[in-house]
Amino acid sequence: MLQFIPVLVLMILFFVMMFGIGFILNMLMKTTWFPCYLFVIVILPAVVYSLWNRDEATLWAHISSFQLVDYLTGVAGLAGAFLSGWAIHTLRVRGFKMF
C-alpha cells in the first residue's frame, strides 16, 4: 500500500497540471480540445523520445519497457487535458462569454 501512495500523488499532480494548463490554453486560444491534441501529438512523443533507451532498437521494445506507473501518469495527464476541454465546453454552452 505504501508503494502506491507516491503513484497516486504523481497521478494527481499530472491531472491537475494538465487541467490547469489546458484550461488556460482554452481560455486564451478560444479552443476546446486543443490541449488533448497537444498532449497526444507533442507531449507524449517528446517524453517517449527523451526517455528512449538507445540500446533498444525498436519502438515496441522501448514502449514495452515502461512500467505501469508511467502509463498511469500519462492517462491521468490525458484525463486532465480532456476534462479541461469538457469544462470549457460546458461553461460556453451555459453562456459564459469569457470562456
Coordinates of C-alpha atoms in Angstrom, one line a residue:
M1 CA 0.0 0.0 0.0
L2 CA 2.8 2.4 0.8
Q3 CA 4.3 2.0 -2.7
F4 CA 1.0 3.1 -4.3
I5 CA 0.9 6.5 -2.4
P6 CA 3.7 8.2 -4.5
V7 CA 2.0 6.9 -7.7
L8 CA -1.3 8.4 -6.5
V9 CA 0.3 11.7 -5.7
L10 CA 2.1 11.7 -9.1
M11 CA -1.2 10.9 -10.9
I12 CA -3.0 13.8 -9.1
L13 CA -0.2 16.2 -9.9
F14 CA -0.2 15.3 -13.6
F15 CA -4.0 15.6 -13.7
V16 CA -4.1 19.0 -12.0
M17 CA -1.2 20.3 -14.1
M18 CA -2.7 19.3 -17.4
F19 CA -6.2 20.5 -16.3
G20 CA -4.7 23.9 -15.4
I21 CA -2.6 24.3 -18.4
G22 CA -5.4 23.1 -20.7
F23 CA -7.9 25.4 -19.1
I24 CA -5.6 28.4 -19.5
L25 CA -4.9 27.5 -23.1
N26 CA -8.6 27.0 -23.8
M27 CA -9.3 30.5 -22.5
L28 CA -6.5 32.2 -24.3
M29 CA -6.8 30.5 -27.7
K30 CA -10.6 30.1 -27.7
T31 CA -10.3 26.4 -28.5
T32 CA -11.9 23.5 -26.8
W33 CA -10.0 20.3 -27.5
F34 CA -6.5 21.8 -28.3
P35 CA -4.9 20.5 -25.0
C36 CA -5.9 17.0 -25.8
Y37 CA -4.3 17.2 -29.3
L38 CA -1.3 18.9 -27.8
F39 CA -0.8 16.2 -25.2
V40 CA -1.1 13.3 -27.7
I41 CA 0.8 14.9 -30.6
V42 CA 3.5 16.8 -28.8
I43 CA 4.0 15.9 -25.2
L44 CA 3.7 12.1 -25.3
P45 CA 6.2 11.7 -28.2
A46 CA 8.6 14.2 -26.6
V47 CA 8.5 12.1 -23.4
V48 CA 8.9 8.8 -25.2
Y49 CA 11.9 10.2 -27.3
S50 CA 13.6 11.8 -24.3
L51 CA 13.4 8.5 -22.3
W52 CA 14.5 6.4 -25.3
N53 CA 17.0 3.7 -24.4
R54 CA 19.5 3.8 -27.3
D55 CA 20.2 0.1 -26.7
E56 CA 16.7 -1.0 -27.8
A57 CA 16.3 -0.8 -31.5
T58 CA 12.5 -1.0 -32.0
L59 CA 9.8 1.3 -30.8
W60 CA 7.7 -1.5 -29.4
A61 CA 10.6 -2.8 -27.3
H62 CA 11.0 0.7 -25.9
I63 CA 7.3 1.2 -25.2
S64 CA 7.1 -2.2 -23.5
S65 CA 9.9 -1.2 -21.2
F66 CA 7.7 1.4 -19.5
Q67 CA 6.2 0.4 -16.2
L68 CA 2.6 0.7 -15.0
V69 CA 3.4 4.0 -13.2
D70 CA 4.4 5.6 -16.5
Y71 CA 1.1 4.6 -18.1
L72 CA -1.0 5.7 -15.1
T73 CA 0.6 9.2 -15.1
G74 CA 0.1 9.5 -18.8
V75 CA -3.5 8.6 -18.6
A76 CA -4.0 11.0 -15.7
G77 CA -2.5 13.8 -17.7
L78 CA -4.7 13.0 -20.7
A79 CA -7.7 12.9 -18.4
G80 CA -6.8 16.3 -17.1
A81 CA -6.5 17.7 -20.6
F82 CA -9.8 16.1 -21.6
L83 CA -11.6 17.4 -18.6
S84 CA -10.3 20.9 -19.2
G85 CA -11.8 20.9 -22.6
W86 CA -15.1 19.5 -21.3
A87 CA -15.2 22.2 -18.5
I88 CA -14.6 25.0 -21.1
H89 CA -17.2 23.5 -23.4
T90 CA -19.8 23.3 -20.5
L91 CA -19.1 26.9 -19.5
R92 CA -19.5 28.1 -23.1
V93 CA -22.8 26.2 -23.5
R94 CA -24.1 27.7 -20.3
G95 CA -23.5 31.2 -21.6
F96 CA -20.2 32.3 -20.0
K97 CA -18.7 34.5 -22.7
M98 CA -15.3 34.9 -21.0
F99 CA -14.5 31.3 -21.8

